[in-house]
Amino acid sequence: MAHTIDHAHVIVDDLAAVAVTSGGIRVIHLSGVATCPSELWRVDVVAVARAPFAGAPTDRLAIGLRSAPPRRRGRFRTVRVPFEAIIEDQRTHEVEVHLECQPAIVLPVLEADDSFGAGARATARRRVGAAGRAMPASR
């Protein structure tokens, strides 16, 4: 009996959170890619309800990624489905991402350089994990 995938599998290495500040407003662009059972699936960014605990970082935003199956049946073939969210936030420097069927990770928010255009890059505001990469969330 073959196993049917019933959720999106987020590709952790493709997750990125980049902050851009303009006119005194700071927005975080969260983007990524998930492997889904068909191109009709969606990946949604949702709020995570969790009780704050003593010692929790105040500059960390907790969100969740949830996959949504299509309303109509499509052909089953594994495809990469992109997703993104724009979050207005002045103080977040880490995004704790809770994934379906995968462990939660902490993603550093990279600050965009002031040089916009083709050469614009994001730089790590502070080091998190190896070379600013995502790392497992600690509870």
PDB file of C-alpha atoms in Angstrom:
ATOM      1  CA  MET A   1       0.000   0.000   0.000  1.00  0.00           C
ATOM      2  CA  ALA A   2       1.463   3.363  -1.033  1.00  0.00           C
ATOM      3  CA  HIS A   3       1.607   6.256   1.432  1.00  0.00           C
ATOM      4  CA  THR A   4      -0.335   9.319   0.301  1.00  0.00           C
ATOM      5  CA  ILE A   5       0.985  12.699   1.399  1.00  0.00           C
ATOM      6  CA  ASP A   6      -1.794  14.570   3.198  1.00  0.00           C
ATOM      7  CA  HIS A   7       0.059  17.762   4.121  1.00  0.00           C
ATOM      8  CA  ALA A   8       2.634  20.197   2.816  1.00  0.00           C
ATOM      9  CA  HIS A   9       6.275  19.580   3.702  1.00  0.00           C
ATOM     10  CA  VAL A  10       8.014  22.929   4.194  1.00  0.00           C
ATOM     11  CA  ILE A  11      11.563  23.099   2.831  1.00  0.00           C
ATOM     12  CA  VAL A  12      13.339  24.686   5.801  1.00  0.00           C
ATOM     13  CA  ASP A  13      16.391  25.794   3.809  1.00  0.00           C
ATOM     14  CA  ASP A  14      14.121  27.888   1.548  1.00  0.00           C
ATOM     15  CA  LEU A  15      12.512  29.851   4.421  1.00  0.00           C
ATOM     16  CA  ALA A  16      13.539  33.510   4.616  1.00  0.00           C
ATOM     17  CA  ALA A  17      12.518  36.487   6.739  1.00  0.00           C
ATOM     18  CA  VAL A  18      13.775  39.876   5.550  1.00  0.00           C
ATOM     19  CA  ALA A  19      12.902  43.194   7.215  1.00  0.00           C
ATOM     20  CA  VAL A  20      12.649  46.415   5.229  1.00  0.00           C
ATOM     21  CA  THR A  21      12.280  49.798   6.923  1.00  0.00           C
ATOM     22  CA  SER A  22      10.951  52.724   4.937  1.00  0.00           C
ATOM     23  CA  GLY A  23       9.350  55.933   6.135  1.00  0.00           C
ATOM     24  CA  GLY A  24       9.583  54.788   9.746  1.00  0.00           C
ATOM     25  CA  ILE A  25       7.599  51.600   9.064  1.00  0.00           C
ATOM     26  CA  ARG A  26       9.283  48.203   9.295  1.00  0.00           C
ATOM     27  CA  VAL A  27       7.789  45.217   7.496  1.00  0.00           C
ATOM     28  CA  ILE A  28       9.016  41.631   7.503  1.00  0.00           C
ATOM     29  CA  HIS A  29       8.691  39.632   4.295  1.00  0.00           C
ATOM     30  CA  LEU A  30       8.417  35.938   5.154  1.00  0.00           C
ATOM     31  CA  SER A  31       8.710  33.591   2.201  1.00  0.00           C
ATOM     32  CA  GLY A  32       9.272  29.940   1.532  1.00  0.00           C
ATOM     33  CA  VAL A  33       8.453  26.856  -0.498  1.00  0.00           C
ATOM     34  CA  ALA A  34       6.618  23.670   0.441  1.00  0.00           C
ATOM     35  CA  THR A  35       6.360  20.321  -1.298  1.00  0.00           C
ATOM     36  CA  CYS A  36       2.655  19.544  -1.774  1.00  0.00           C
ATOM     37  CA  PRO A  37       0.644  16.644  -3.249  1.00  0.00           C
ATOM     38  CA  SER A  38      -0.615  18.874  -6.094  1.00  0.00           C
ATOM     39  CA  GLU A  39      -0.427  22.437  -7.368  1.00  0.00           C
ATOM     40  CA  LEU A  40      -3.941  23.067  -6.006  1.00  0.00           C
ATOM     41  CA  TRP A  41      -2.797  23.024  -2.351  1.00  0.00           C
ATOM     42  CA  ARG A  42      -2.237  26.239  -0.354  1.00  0.00           C
ATOM     43  CA  VAL A  43       0.142  27.025   2.492  1.00  0.00           C
ATOM     44  CA  ASP A  44      -1.203  29.670   4.886  1.00  0.00           C
ATOM     45  CA  VAL A  45       0.595  31.683   7.569  1.00  0.00           C
ATOM     46  CA  VAL A  46      -1.464  31.645  10.789  1.00  0.00           C
ATOM     47  CA  ALA A  47      -1.156  33.082  14.290  1.00  0.00           C
ATOM     48  CA  VAL A  48       0.031  30.677  16.982  1.00  0.00           C
ATOM     49  CA  ALA A  49      -1.758  30.915  20.292  1.00  0.00           C
ATOM     50  CA  ARG A  50       0.691  30.073  23.018  1.00  0.00           C
ATOM     51  CA  ALA A  51       1.014  31.213  26.572  1.00  0.00           C
ATOM     52  CA  PRO A  52       4.002  33.469  27.231  1.00  0.00           C
ATOM     53  CA  PHE A  53       6.457  32.010  29.701  1.00  0.00           C
ATOM     54  CA  ALA A  54       9.136  33.548  31.879  1.00  0.00           C
ATOM     55  CA  GLY A  55      12.374  34.116  30.040  1.00  0.00           C
ATOM     56  CA  ALA A  56      10.802  34.013  26.561  1.00  0.00           C
ATOM     57  CA  PRO A  57      12.498  36.366  24.097  1.00  0.00           C
ATOM     58  CA  THR A  58      10.365  39.484  23.615  1.00  0.00           C
ATOM     59  CA  ASP A  59      11.761  40.042  20.121  1.00  0.00           C
ATOM     60  CA  ARG A  60      10.527  36.670  18.811  1.00  0.00           C
ATOM     61  CA  LEU A  61       7.288  36.337  16.845  1.00  0.00           C
ATOM     62  CA  ALA A  62       5.576  32.926  16.821  1.00  0.00           C
ATOM     63  CA  ILE A  63       3.636  31.950  13.692  1.00  0.00           C
ATOM     64  CA  GLY A  64       2.403  28.714  12.171  1.00  0.00           C
ATOM     65  CA  LEU A  65       2.289  27.325   8.653  1.00  0.00           C
ATOM     66  CA  ARG A  66      -0.780  25.257   7.766  1.00  0.00           C
ATOM     67  CA  SER A  67      -1.488  23.483   4.517  1.00  0.00           C
ATOM     68  CA  ALA A  68      -4.951  23.513   2.994  1.00  0.00           C
ATOM     69  CA  PRO A  69      -6.085  20.796   0.595  1.00  0.00           C
ATOM     70  CA  PRO A  70      -7.907  21.774  -2.580  1.00  0.00           C
ATOM     71  CA  ARG A  71     -11.708  21.856  -2.681  1.00  0.00           C
ATOM     72  CA  ARG A  72     -11.700  19.800  -5.826  1.00  0.00           C
ATOM     73  CA  ARG A  73      -9.573  16.789  -6.580  1.00  0.00           C
ATOM     74  CA  GLY A  74      -6.644  17.217  -8.846  1.00  0.00           C
ATOM     75  CA  ARG A  75      -4.013  14.984 -10.265  1.00  0.00           C
ATOM     76  CA  PHE A  76      -1.581  13.677  -7.637  1.00  0.00           C
ATOM     77  CA  ARG A  77       1.946  14.755  -8.368  1.00  0.00           C
ATOM     78  CA  THR A  78       4.422  16.304  -5.978  1.00  0.00           C
ATOM     79  CA  VAL A  79       5.029  19.988  -6.707  1.00  0.00           C
ATOM     80  CA  ARG A  80       6.755  22.929  -5.013  1.00  0.00           C
ATOM     81  CA  VAL A  81       4.243  25.553  -3.866  1.00  0.00           C
ATOM     82  CA  PRO A  82       5.577  29.005  -2.868  1.00  0.00           C
ATOM     83  CA  PHE A  83       4.061  31.033  -0.018  1.00  0.00           C
ATOM     84  CA  GLU A  84       4.686  34.421   1.559  1.00  0.00           C
ATOM     85  CA  ALA A  85       3.424  36.864   4.177  1.00  0.00           C
ATOM     86  CA  ILE A  86       4.041  40.523   4.946  1.00  0.00           C
ATOM     87  CA  ILE A  87       4.147  41.329   8.681  1.00  0.00           C
ATOM     88  CA  GLU A  88       4.381  44.870  10.056  1.00  0.00           C
ATOM     89  CA  ASP A  89       6.484  44.748  13.212  1.00  0.00           C
ATOM     90  CA  GLN A  90       8.999  47.128  14.786  1.00  0.00           C
ATOM     91  CA  ARG A  91      10.722  44.825  17.293  1.00  0.00           C
ATOM     92  CA  THR A  92      10.876  41.253  15.941  1.00  0.00           C
ATOM     93  CA  HIS A  93      14.362  39.881  15.258  1.00  0.00           C
ATOM     94  CA  GLU A  94      13.468  36.166  15.227  1.00  0.00           C
ATOM     95  CA  VAL A  95      10.468  34.304  13.835  1.00  0.00           C
ATOM     96  CA  GLU A  96       9.537  31.024  15.510  1.00  0.00           C
ATOM     97  CA  VAL A  97       7.845  28.971  12.793  1.00  0.00           C
ATOM     98  CA  HIS A  98       5.617  26.056  13.820  1.00  0.00           C
ATOM     99  CA  LEU A  99       5.286  23.539  10.995  1.00  0.00           C
ATOM    100  CA  GLU A 100       2.874  20.681  10.386  1.00  0.00           C
ATOM    101  CA  CYS A 101       4.487  17.289  10.974  1.00  0.00           C
ATOM    102  CA  GLN A 102       7.915  18.903  11.394  1.00  0.00           C
ATOM    103  CA  PRO A 103       9.683  20.375  14.424  1.00  0.00           C
ATOM    104  CA  ALA A 104       9.371  24.128  14.998  1.00  0.00           C
ATOM    105  CA  ILE A 105      12.332  26.275  13.958  1.00  0.00           C
ATOM    106  CA  VAL A 106      13.632  29.731  14.794  1.00  0.00           C
ATOM    107  CA  LEU A 107      14.385  31.869  11.771  1.00  0.00           C
ATOM    108  CA  PRO A 108      16.523  35.019  12.088  1.00  0.00           C
ATOM    109  CA  VAL A 109      15.052  38.181  10.593  1.00  0.00           C
ATOM    110  CA  LEU A 110      17.604  39.674   8.236  1.00  0.00           C
ATOM    111  CA  GLU A 111      17.715  43.452   7.785  1.00  0.00           C
ATOM    112  CA  ALA A 112      17.709  44.700   4.186  1.00  0.00           C
ATOM    113  CA  ASP A 113      20.627  46.916   3.193  1.00  0.00           C
ATOM    114  CA  ASP A 114      19.910  50.563   2.401  1.00  0.00           C
ATOM    115  CA  SER A 115      21.146  49.975  -1.139  1.00  0.00           C
ATOM    116  CA  PHE A 116      18.043  49.017  -3.074  1.00  0.00           C
ATOM    117  CA  GLY A 117      18.140  47.642  -6.592  1.00  0.00           C
ATOM    118  CA  ALA A 118      19.822  44.663  -8.180  1.00  0.00           C
ATOM    119  CA  GLY A 119      22.667  44.640  -5.649  1.00  0.00           C
ATOM    120  CA  ALA A 120      20.470  44.848  -2.523  1.00  0.00           C
ATOM    121  CA  ARG A 121      21.208  42.168   0.048  1.00  0.00           C
ATOM    122  CA  ALA A 122      19.958  41.215   3.469  1.00  0.00           C
ATOM    123  CA  THR A 123      22.376  41.092   6.364  1.00  0.00           C
ATOM    124  CA  ALA A 124      22.035  39.360   9.704  1.00  0.00           C
ATOM    125  CA  ARG A 125      21.407  41.842  12.475  1.00  0.00           C
ATOM    126  CA  ARG A 126      22.800  39.346  14.937  1.00  0.00           C
ATOM    127  CA  ARG A 127      24.045  35.829  14.615  1.00  0.00           C
ATOM    128  CA  VAL A 128      21.468  33.061  15.144  1.00  0.00           C
ATOM    129  CA  GLY A 129      22.490  29.490  14.458  1.00  0.00           C
ATOM    130  CA  ALA A 130      25.130  28.698  11.871  1.00  0.00           C
ATOM    131  CA  ALA A 131      25.660  31.615   9.480  1.00  0.00           C
ATOM    132  CA  GLY A 132      22.239  33.117  10.217  1.00  0.00           C
ATOM    133  CA  ARG A 133      20.398  29.929   9.231  1.00  0.00           C
ATOM    134  CA  ALA A 134      17.253  28.498  10.779  1.00  0.00           C
ATOM    135  CA  MET A 135      17.749  26.422  13.902  1.00  0.00           C
ATOM    136  CA  PRO A 136      15.456  24.186  15.973  1.00  0.00           C
ATOM    137  CA  ALA A 137      13.226  26.025  18.444  1.00  0.00           C
ATOM    138  CA  SER A 138      14.014  25.380  22.079  1.00  0.00           C
ATOM    139  CA  ARG A 139      11.150  25.186  24.518  1.00  0.00           C
TER     140      ARG A 139
END
